[in-house]
Coordinates of C-alpha atoms in Angstrom, one line a residue:
M1 CA 201.1 -111.2 -41.5
T2 CA 199.6 -111.9 -38.0
F3 CA 199.2 -115.4 -36.7
D4 CA 195.3 -114.9 -36.7
N5 CA 195.6 -114.1 -40.4
I6 CA 197.7 -117.3 -41.0
G7 CA 195.0 -119.2 -39.0
Y8 CA 192.3 -117.8 -41.4
L9 CA 194.1 -118.8 -44.5
L10 CA 194.7 -122.3 -43.1
K11 CA 191.2 -122.6 -42.0
T12 CA 190.0 -121.7 -45.4
M13 CA 192.5 -124.2 -47.0
M14 CA 191.2 -126.9 -44.7
D15 CA 187.4 -126.2 -44.8
K16 CA 187.3 -125.9 -48.7
M17 CA 189.8 -128.8 -49.1
M18 CA 191.9 -126.7 -51.6
W19 CA 194.9 -128.9 -50.8
Q20 CA 193.3 -131.8 -52.7
A21 CA 194.5 -130.4 -56.1
Y22 CA 198.1 -131.3 -55.4
Y23 CA 198.3 -133.3 -52.3
S24 CA 196.7 -136.5 -50.9
C25 CA 196.2 -135.2 -47.3
F26 CA 196.2 -132.0 -45.3
D27 CA 199.4 -133.1 -43.4
E28 CA 201.4 -133.6 -46.6
Y29 CA 200.4 -130.0 -47.8
L30 CA 201.5 -128.5 -44.3
K31 CA 204.8 -130.3 -44.4
S32 CA 205.7 -129.7 -48.1
E33 CA 204.4 -126.1 -48.5
L34 CA 204.8 -124.6 -45.0
Q35 CA 207.2 -127.0 -43.1
M36 CA 204.5 -127.1 -40.4
D37 CA 203.0 -130.0 -38.5
Y38 CA 199.3 -130.4 -37.8
T39 CA 199.5 -129.3 -34.2
M40 CA 201.0 -126.0 -35.1
A41 CA 198.4 -125.5 -37.7
T42 CA 195.5 -126.1 -35.3
R43 CA 196.9 -123.5 -33.0
F44 CA 196.9 -121.0 -35.7
I45 CA 193.3 -121.9 -36.7
K46 CA 192.2 -121.7 -33.1
A47 CA 193.6 -118.2 -32.8
C48 CA 191.7 -117.2 -35.9
E49 CA 188.5 -118.6 -34.3
K50 CA 189.0 -116.8 -31.0
Y51 CA 190.5 -113.5 -32.0
S52 CA 189.1 -112.6 -35.5
A53 CA 185.9 -110.7 -35.9
K54 CA 182.9 -113.3 -36.0
G55 CA 185.4 -116.1 -35.5
N56 CA 186.2 -116.3 -39.2
G57 CA 188.0 -113.4 -40.9
M58 CA 191.2 -111.4 -41.5
E59 CA 190.3 -108.7 -39.0
I60 CA 191.0 -108.9 -35.3
E61 CA 188.0 -108.4 -32.9
E62 CA 188.0 -104.9 -31.4
K63 CA 188.3 -106.0 -27.8
Y64 CA 191.7 -107.8 -28.6
E65 CA 193.2 -104.8 -30.3
G66 CA 196.3 -103.4 -28.5
Y67 CA 197.5 -106.8 -27.2
S68 CA 200.8 -108.0 -28.5
Q69 CA 200.8 -111.3 -30.5
A70 CA 202.9 -112.9 -27.8
V71 CA 200.3 -112.0 -25.1
L72 CA 197.5 -113.3 -27.4
I73 CA 199.2 -116.6 -27.9
E74 CA 199.5 -116.9 -24.0
M75 CA 195.7 -116.2 -23.8
L76 CA 194.7 -118.7 -26.5
N77 CA 193.4 -121.4 -23.9
M78 CA 192.5 -118.9 -21.2
P79 CA 189.0 -118.9 -19.9
P80 CA 186.9 -115.7 -20.1
E81 CA 187.0 -114.9 -16.4
L82 CA 190.9 -115.0 -16.5
E83 CA 191.1 -112.9 -19.7
E84 CA 189.3 -110.0 -17.9
K85 CA 192.4 -109.7 -15.7
I86 CA 194.8 -109.3 -18.6
A87 CA 195.5 -105.8 -19.8
P88 CA 197.0 -104.9 -23.2
S89 CA 200.0 -103.3 -21.5
M90 CA 201.0 -106.6 -19.6
T91 CA 204.1 -108.6 -20.6
V92 CA 204.2 -112.3 -21.3
K93 CA 205.8 -112.8 -17.9
Q94 CA 203.1 -111.0 -16.1
V95 CA 200.4 -113.2 -18.0
R96 CA 202.2 -116.3 -17.1
E97 CA 202.2 -115.4 -13.5
I98 CA 198.5 -114.8 -13.5
K99 CA 198.0 -118.2 -15.2
R100 CA 200.3 -119.7 -12.5
Q101 CA 198.3 -118.2 -9.7
A102 CA 195.0 -119.3 -11.2
K103 CA 196.3 -122.9 -11.5
Q104 CA 197.4 -123.0 -7.9
K105 CA 193.9 -121.9 -6.8
D106 CA 192.4 -124.8 -8.8
K107 CA 194.6 -127.5 -7.1
P108 CA 192.5 -127.8 -4.0
L109 CA 189.3 -128.0 -6.1
K110 CA 190.8 -130.9 -8.2
E111 CA 191.9 -132.8 -5.0
S112 CA 188.4 -132.7 -3.6
E113 CA 186.8 -133.4 -6.9
E114 CA 184.1 -130.9 -6.3
P115 CA 182.8 -128.9 -9.3
A116 CA 183.1 -125.1 -9.5
D117 CA 180.3 -122.7 -8.8
G118 CA 177.7 -122.9 -11.5
D119 CA 179.2 -125.9 -13.2
I120 CA 177.1 -129.1 -13.7
V121 CA 178.6 -132.5 -14.6
I122 CA 176.3 -134.9 -16.2
D123 CA 177.0 -138.7 -16.8
G124 CA 180.7 -138.2 -16.4
E125 CA 181.0 -136.0 -19.4
Y126 CA 182.8 -132.6 -19.5
R127 CA 180.3 -129.7 -19.7
E128 CA 180.3 -126.0 -19.3
I129 CA 177.0 -124.0 -18.9
D130 CA 176.7 -120.2 -18.8
I131 CA 174.7 -119.1 -15.8
P132 CA 173.9 -115.4 -15.0
E133 CA 175.8 -114.0 -12.2
S134 CA 173.7 -113.2 -9.1
E135 CA 174.5 -112.5 -5.6
N136 CA 171.6 -114.6 -4.4
I137 CA 172.9 -117.8 -6.0
V138 CA 174.1 -120.0 -3.3
P139 CA 176.9 -122.5 -4.3
E140 CA 176.0 -126.1 -3.9
K141 CA 177.7 -129.5 -4.5
V142 CA 176.5 -131.4 -7.4
A143 CA 177.1 -135.1 -8.0
T144 CA 177.8 -136.8 -11.4
S145 CA 174.1 -137.6 -11.7
Q146 CA 171.3 -135.5 -13.1
P147 CA 170.2 -132.6 -10.9
E148 CA 166.7 -132.5 -9.5
D149 CA 165.8 -129.3 -11.4
P150 CA 167.8 -129.2 -14.5
G151 CA 165.8 -126.3 -16.0
E152 CA 167.3 -125.5 -19.4
I153 CA 170.2 -127.9 -19.0
H154 CA 170.2 -130.6 -21.7
D155 CA 171.8 -134.0 -21.7
E156 CA 174.0 -135.6 -24.4
R157 CA 171.0 -137.1 -26.3
W158 CA 169.4 -133.7 -26.8
F159 CA 172.7 -132.3 -28.2
V160 CA 173.2 -135.1 -30.6
E161 CA 169.5 -134.7 -31.7
Q162 CA 170.2 -131.1 -32.4
Y163 CA 173.2 -132.0 -34.5
V164 CA 171.0 -134.5 -36.6
K165 CA 168.7 -131.7 -37.3
F166 CA 171.3 -129.3 -38.1
E167 CA 173.2 -131.7 -40.4
P168 CA 170.6 -134.2 -41.7
K169 CA 172.6 -135.6 -44.8
E170 CA 175.9 -136.0 -42.8
S171 CA 173.8 -137.6 -39.9
E172 CA 172.3 -140.0 -42.2
E173 CA 175.7 -141.4 -43.2
L174 CA 176.7 -141.5 -39.7
M175 CA 173.6 -143.5 -38.8
C176 CA 174.3 -146.0 -41.5
I177 CA 177.8 -146.4 -40.0
C178 CA 176.1 -147.1 -36.6
L179 CA 173.7 -149.7 -38.1
R180 CA 176.5 -151.4 -40.1
E181 CA 179.0 -151.7 -37.2
K182 CA 178.1 -154.1 -34.4
D183 CA 180.5 -153.1 -31.8
N184 CA 180.3 -149.4 -30.3
S185 CA 184.1 -149.1 -30.3
D186 CA 184.2 -149.8 -34.2
R187 CA 181.3 -147.4 -34.7
A188 CA 183.2 -144.6 -32.8
D189 CA 186.4 -145.3 -34.8
A190 CA 184.4 -145.5 -38.2
I191 CA 182.6 -142.2 -37.4
Q192 CA 185.7 -140.3 -36.4
K193 CA 187.5 -141.4 -39.7
H194 CA 184.4 -140.4 -41.6
I195 CA 183.6 -137.0 -40.2
S196 CA 187.0 -135.8 -39.2
P197 CA 189.7 -137.7 -41.1
Y198 CA 192.3 -135.0 -40.7
G199 CA 191.4 -134.3 -37.1
Y200 CA 189.4 -131.2 -37.5
N201 CA 185.8 -130.4 -38.8
C202 CA 183.8 -127.7 -37.5
G203 CA 180.7 -125.7 -38.5
G204 CA 177.4 -124.3 -37.2
S205 CA 175.2 -121.1 -37.0
S206 CA 174.5 -118.4 -34.5
E207 CA 172.1 -121.0 -32.7
F208 CA 174.1 -124.3 -32.8
G209 CA 177.7 -125.3 -33.5
F210 CA 179.9 -128.4 -33.5
A211 CA 183.5 -129.3 -33.7
F212 CA 184.8 -132.9 -34.5
R213 CA 188.4 -133.2 -33.5
S214 CA 190.8 -136.3 -33.3
F215 CA 189.7 -139.5 -31.7
A216 CA 191.6 -138.6 -28.5
V217 CA 190.1 -135.1 -28.2
G218 CA 186.5 -136.0 -29.1
V219 CA 183.3 -134.1 -30.1
R220 CA 182.2 -130.6 -28.9
L221 CA 178.6 -129.4 -29.4
Y222 CA 177.3 -126.1 -28.2
T223 CA 174.6 -123.6 -28.2
K224 CA 174.4 -120.0 -27.1
K225 CA 174.2 -121.0 -23.4
E226 CA 175.5 -124.5 -23.2
K227 CA 178.4 -126.5 -24.6
I228 CA 179.2 -130.1 -24.1
H229 CA 182.4 -132.2 -24.7
M230 CA 181.9 -136.1 -25.3
T231 CA 184.0 -138.9 -26.5
Y232 CA 183.4 -140.4 -30.0
R233 CA 182.1 -143.6 -28.1
R234 CA 179.5 -141.6 -26.4
F235 CA 178.5 -139.8 -29.5
A236 CA 178.2 -143.1 -31.4
K237 CA 176.1 -144.6 -28.6
E238 CA 173.7 -141.8 -28.7
L239 CA 173.5 -141.6 -32.4
C240 CA 173.0 -145.3 -32.7
R241 CA 169.9 -145.1 -30.4
I242 CA 168.5 -142.4 -32.6
A243 CA 169.3 -144.5 -35.7
E244 CA 167.6 -147.6 -34.3
E245 CA 164.4 -145.6 -33.4
T246 CA 164.1 -144.0 -36.8
A247 CA 165.5 -146.8 -38.9
L248 CA 163.5 -148.2 -41.9
P249 CA 162.9 -152.0 -42.1
Q250 CA 165.9 -154.0 -43.2
S251 CA 164.2 -154.9 -46.5
A252 CA 164.6 -151.2 -47.4
K253 CA 168.5 -151.2 -46.9
S254 CA 171.2 -152.3 -49.3
A255 CA 173.9 -154.8 -48.4
Y256 CA 175.9 -151.7 -47.5
G257 CA 173.2 -150.6 -45.1
L258 CA 172.1 -147.6 -47.4
E259 CA 168.8 -146.6 -48.8
K260 CA 168.0 -146.8 -52.4
T261 CA 169.3 -144.0 -54.5
E262 CA 166.6 -141.6 -55.6
Y263 CA 167.0 -138.7 -58.1
P264 CA 164.8 -135.6 -58.3
E265 CA 162.1 -135.5 -61.1
G266 CA 163.6 -134.6 -64.4
S267 CA 167.2 -135.6 -63.5
S268 CA 169.4 -136.9 -66.3
L269 CA 170.8 -139.5 -63.9
A270 CA 168.8 -142.7 -63.6
G271 CA 171.3 -145.4 -62.5
E272 CA 170.1 -147.9 -60.0
G273 CA 172.2 -148.0 -56.8
C274 CA 172.2 -147.2 -53.0
G275 CA 173.3 -144.1 -51.0
H276 CA 174.3 -142.1 -54.1
K277 CA 177.6 -144.1 -53.7
Y278 CA 177.2 -147.6 -55.1
N279 CA 175.9 -148.7 -58.5
C280 CA 173.9 -151.9 -59.0
F281 CA 175.5 -152.8 -62.4
L282 CA 178.9 -152.8 -60.6
C283 CA 177.9 -154.4 -57.2
A284 CA 178.9 -157.8 -56.4
Q285 CA 176.9 -158.0 -53.1
A286 CA 173.8 -160.1 -52.3
C287 CA 171.1 -157.2 -51.9
S288 CA 167.5 -157.2 -51.2
I289 CA 166.9 -153.8 -53.0
R290 CA 168.9 -154.5 -56.2
G291 CA 167.4 -152.4 -59.0
E292 CA 169.5 -153.7 -61.8
N293 CA 171.6 -156.9 -62.4
R294 CA 175.3 -156.8 -62.2
H295 CA 177.0 -156.6 -65.6
C296 CA 179.5 -159.4 -66.9
R297 CA 183.0 -158.4 -67.5
F298 CA 182.9 -159.8 -70.9
A299 CA 179.9 -157.6 -71.9
P300 CA 180.4 -154.7 -74.2
L301 CA 179.3 -151.2 -72.8
G302 CA 176.9 -150.8 -75.7
A303 CA 175.0 -154.1 -75.2
P304 CA 175.7 -155.3 -71.6
F305 CA 174.5 -158.7 -70.3
D306 CA 174.3 -160.0 -66.7
C307 CA 176.8 -161.8 -64.6
E308 CA 175.8 -165.5 -64.4
T309 CA 177.6 -165.9 -61.0
M310 CA 175.6 -163.3 -59.4
E311 CA 172.4 -165.3 -60.0
I312 CA 173.9 -168.2 -58.1
L313 CA 175.1 -165.8 -55.3
E314 CA 171.6 -164.4 -54.9
K315 CA 170.3 -168.0 -54.4
G316 CA 172.9 -168.6 -51.7
D317 CA 174.5 -171.7 -53.5
L318 CA 177.9 -170.2 -53.4
E319 CA 178.0 -170.6 -49.7
K320 CA 178.8 -174.3 -50.3
V321 CA 182.1 -173.3 -51.9
G322 CA 183.0 -171.2 -48.7
D323 CA 185.8 -168.7 -48.3
R324 CA 187.6 -170.0 -51.3
C325 CA 185.0 -168.1 -53.6
Q326 CA 185.8 -164.4 -54.4
F327 CA 182.1 -163.7 -54.3
V328 CA 181.8 -165.0 -50.8
N329 CA 185.2 -163.9 -49.6
N330 CA 185.8 -160.4 -51.1
D331 CA 189.3 -160.3 -49.7
L332 CA 190.4 -162.6 -52.6
A333 CA 188.9 -160.4 -55.1
Y334 CA 190.3 -157.5 -56.9
H335 CA 189.5 -154.1 -55.5
T336 CA 188.9 -151.0 -57.6
A337 CA 191.4 -148.3 -57.3
G338 CA 189.1 -145.3 -56.4
S339 CA 186.2 -146.7 -54.2
K340 CA 188.1 -149.8 -53.1
E341 CA 184.9 -151.8 -53.9
A342 CA 185.4 -155.5 -54.4
D343 CA 185.1 -156.7 -58.0
P344 CA 185.2 -160.5 -58.1
C345 CA 185.2 -162.5 -61.3
C346 CA 185.6 -166.2 -62.3
R347 CA 188.0 -165.3 -65.0
V348 CA 190.7 -164.4 -62.5
C349 CA 189.8 -167.0 -60.0
E350 CA 192.2 -169.9 -59.3
E351 CA 189.7 -172.2 -57.9
V352 CA 187.9 -174.6 -60.0
C353 CA 184.3 -175.4 -58.9
E354 CA 181.0 -176.4 -60.4
Y355 CA 179.6 -172.8 -60.2
R356 CA 182.3 -171.3 -62.4
C357 CA 181.1 -169.0 -65.1
Q358 CA 181.0 -170.8 -68.6
R359 CA 182.4 -167.8 -70.4
S360 CA 185.5 -167.9 -68.2
I361 CA 185.9 -171.6 -68.8
Q362 CA 185.7 -171.1 -72.5
E363 CA 188.2 -168.2 -72.3
N364 CA 190.6 -170.5 -70.4
K365 CA 190.3 -173.1 -73.1
T366 CA 190.9 -170.6 -75.9
E367 CA 194.0 -169.3 -74.2
K368 CA 195.3 -172.9 -73.7
Q369 CA 194.7 -173.6 -77.4
S370 CA 196.5 -170.4 -78.5
E371 CA 199.4 -171.2 -76.2
S372 CA 199.6 -174.8 -77.8
E373 CA 199.5 -173.4 -81.3
V374 CA 202.3 -171.0 -80.6
L375 CA 204.4 -173.7 -79.0
Q376 CA 203.8 -175.8 -82.2
E377 CA 204.7 -173.1 -84.5
K378 CA 207.8 -172.5 -82.5
E379 CA 208.8 -176.1 -82.8
I380 CA 208.2 -176.1 -86.6
L381 CA 210.5 -173.0 -87.0
E382 CA 213.2 -174.6 -84.9
S383 CA 213.1 -177.8 -86.8
E384 CA 213.3 -175.9 -90.1
A385 CA 216.3 -174.0 -88.8
E386 CA 218.1 -177.2 -87.8
T387 CA 217.4 -178.7 -91.3
E388 CA 219.0 -175.6 -92.9
K389 CA 222.0 -176.0 -90.8
D390 CA 222.5 -179.7 -91.8
E391 CA 222.1 -179.0 -95.4
D392 CA 225.0 -177.7 -97.4
P393 CA 223.9 -174.3 -98.8
E394 CA 224.9 -173.5 -102.4
P395 CA 227.3 -170.5 -102.9
L396 CA 225.5 -167.2 -103.5
N397 CA 225.6 -165.8 -106.9
E398 CA 225.3 -162.0 -106.4
M399 CA 225.0 -161.0 -110.0
C400 CA 222.0 -163.4 -110.4
E401 CA 220.2 -162.2 -107.5
V402 CA 220.6 -158.6 -108.3
R403 CA 219.5 -159.1 -111.8
K404 CA 216.3 -160.9 -110.5
I405 CA 215.6 -158.1 -108.3
L406 CA 216.2 -155.4 -111.1
E407 CA 213.7 -157.4 -113.4
Q408 CA 211.1 -157.3 -110.7
E409 CA 211.5 -153.6 -110.1
K410 CA 211.4 -152.9 -113.7
Q411 CA 208.1 -154.8 -114.0
H412 CA 206.7 -152.7 -111.2
L413 CA 207.6 -149.5 -112.9
N414 CA 206.1 -150.7 -116.1
D415 CA 202.8 -151.6 -114.3
Y416 CA 202.7 -148.2 -112.7
L417 CA 203.0 -146.5 -116.1
E418 CA 200.3 -148.7 -117.8
I419 CA 197.8 -148.4 -115.0
G420 CA 198.0 -144.6 -114.8
G421 CA 196.8 -142.3 -112.1
I422 CA 199.7 -143.4 -109.9
P423 CA 201.2 -140.4 -107.9
E424 CA 204.3 -138.8 -109.4
K425 CA 206.2 -139.2 -106.1
T426 CA 205.6 -143.0 -106.3
I427 CA 206.7 -143.3 -109.9
F428 CA 209.8 -141.1 -109.4
R429 CA 210.8 -143.4 -106.3
Q430 CA 210.4 -146.5 -108.5
K431 CA 212.5 -144.9 -111.2
I432 CA 215.3 -144.3 -108.6
I433 CA 215.2 -147.9 -107.4
V434 CA 215.5 -149.1 -111.0
A435 CA 218.3 -146.8 -111.8
A436 CA 220.2 -147.7 -108.6
L437 CA 219.9 -151.5 -109.4
S438 CA 221.0 -151.1 -113.0
A439 CA 224.1 -149.1 -111.8
L440 CA 224.9 -151.8 -109.2
V441 CA 224.6 -154.6 -112.2
R442 CA 227.1 -152.5 -114.2
N443 CA 229.6 -152.2 -111.3
L444 CA 229.4 -156.0 -110.8
E445 CA 229.8 -156.7 -114.5
K446 CA 233.0 -154.4 -114.5
S447 CA 234.4 -156.2 -111.4
E448 CA 234.1 -159.5 -113.1

């Protein structure tokens, strides 16, 4: 199997998240099943994207046929103009020599910090633009500001807008993050963790494409003729501007910064919530678009009733208690295992305040009463045991005890026979018990 085939399989595994069936993350799958780290896996995936037909398949593109795998690996990060110099018959050593010579030619350019012919740098972001070759084009030096006549050149804002149009649902979630987080660094970090938690997320069509990598690598957006690379901070900044311009009034947002959940007509789902993520009957946040009251923990599923403390929270009275209250300081509350959503409740609160739920108070009283009853019963049993120890017990008469038991079992057998309708197996069992006790009595009489 060639390395681009391996890359295709890894790409499919990651894009479709097939590893989730047995592993908690993609890295864990790589280490356990393939003994491979994430860096190595991304190289295989990149090889698939570059060398396979249409960038996603098992068949290698026709122009790369004839090259050895070692040479293709050396060409992985090579620009197109340098690839043209590589022939299928070349060895790895020859390819590395060409790369070394090209690197030496680039050194004077880096020292003078002048962009190459046809490259345009905007706002300090890395950018590549395809410009048709022409002998009439005169190279000119371009500063890091916008050129006077950009023509078809687009800025970062335009590329982010194209992404919003291409991925409206995903963009909506990212905009909610932008509106929720106050600091741009926090926005950038939250966006990266949301959109590319495993360091790789790409997609697109023939007209527009995107690739979200790790936080250090950043974001890559591209069209047929242009491609741009930007940091997550810059992406968050541009996305935040778009979100602020298109944002609905705050009254139409939930406490999580999400819109009210809406279902299509005829849907069997009808629960109130926000962002198709949170449900009102479980939510413990003060919210302006709440469509249903939070249910009490004591409430049965068939006949739920409202949480009393939530009514106080909505009025703002719990602010008087401060950070000691679970409803105000969610860090003190229990968090659900799946969504990690705060689930505060007075019944598990150690603070005693005037706003405590009456049901939790009553439950605590009942628990204390039951504890006291258990202690009282324990004391009675202990006192009876002590009394029995102090008294001189009479010697046990085995014959009398066995005869008493025998008479009781005989009476049970007679009752079974008189009543009638008793299963034969039960009657047979009782006969065996009576016969065994009778034999025991005879043995005791003989021993005497």
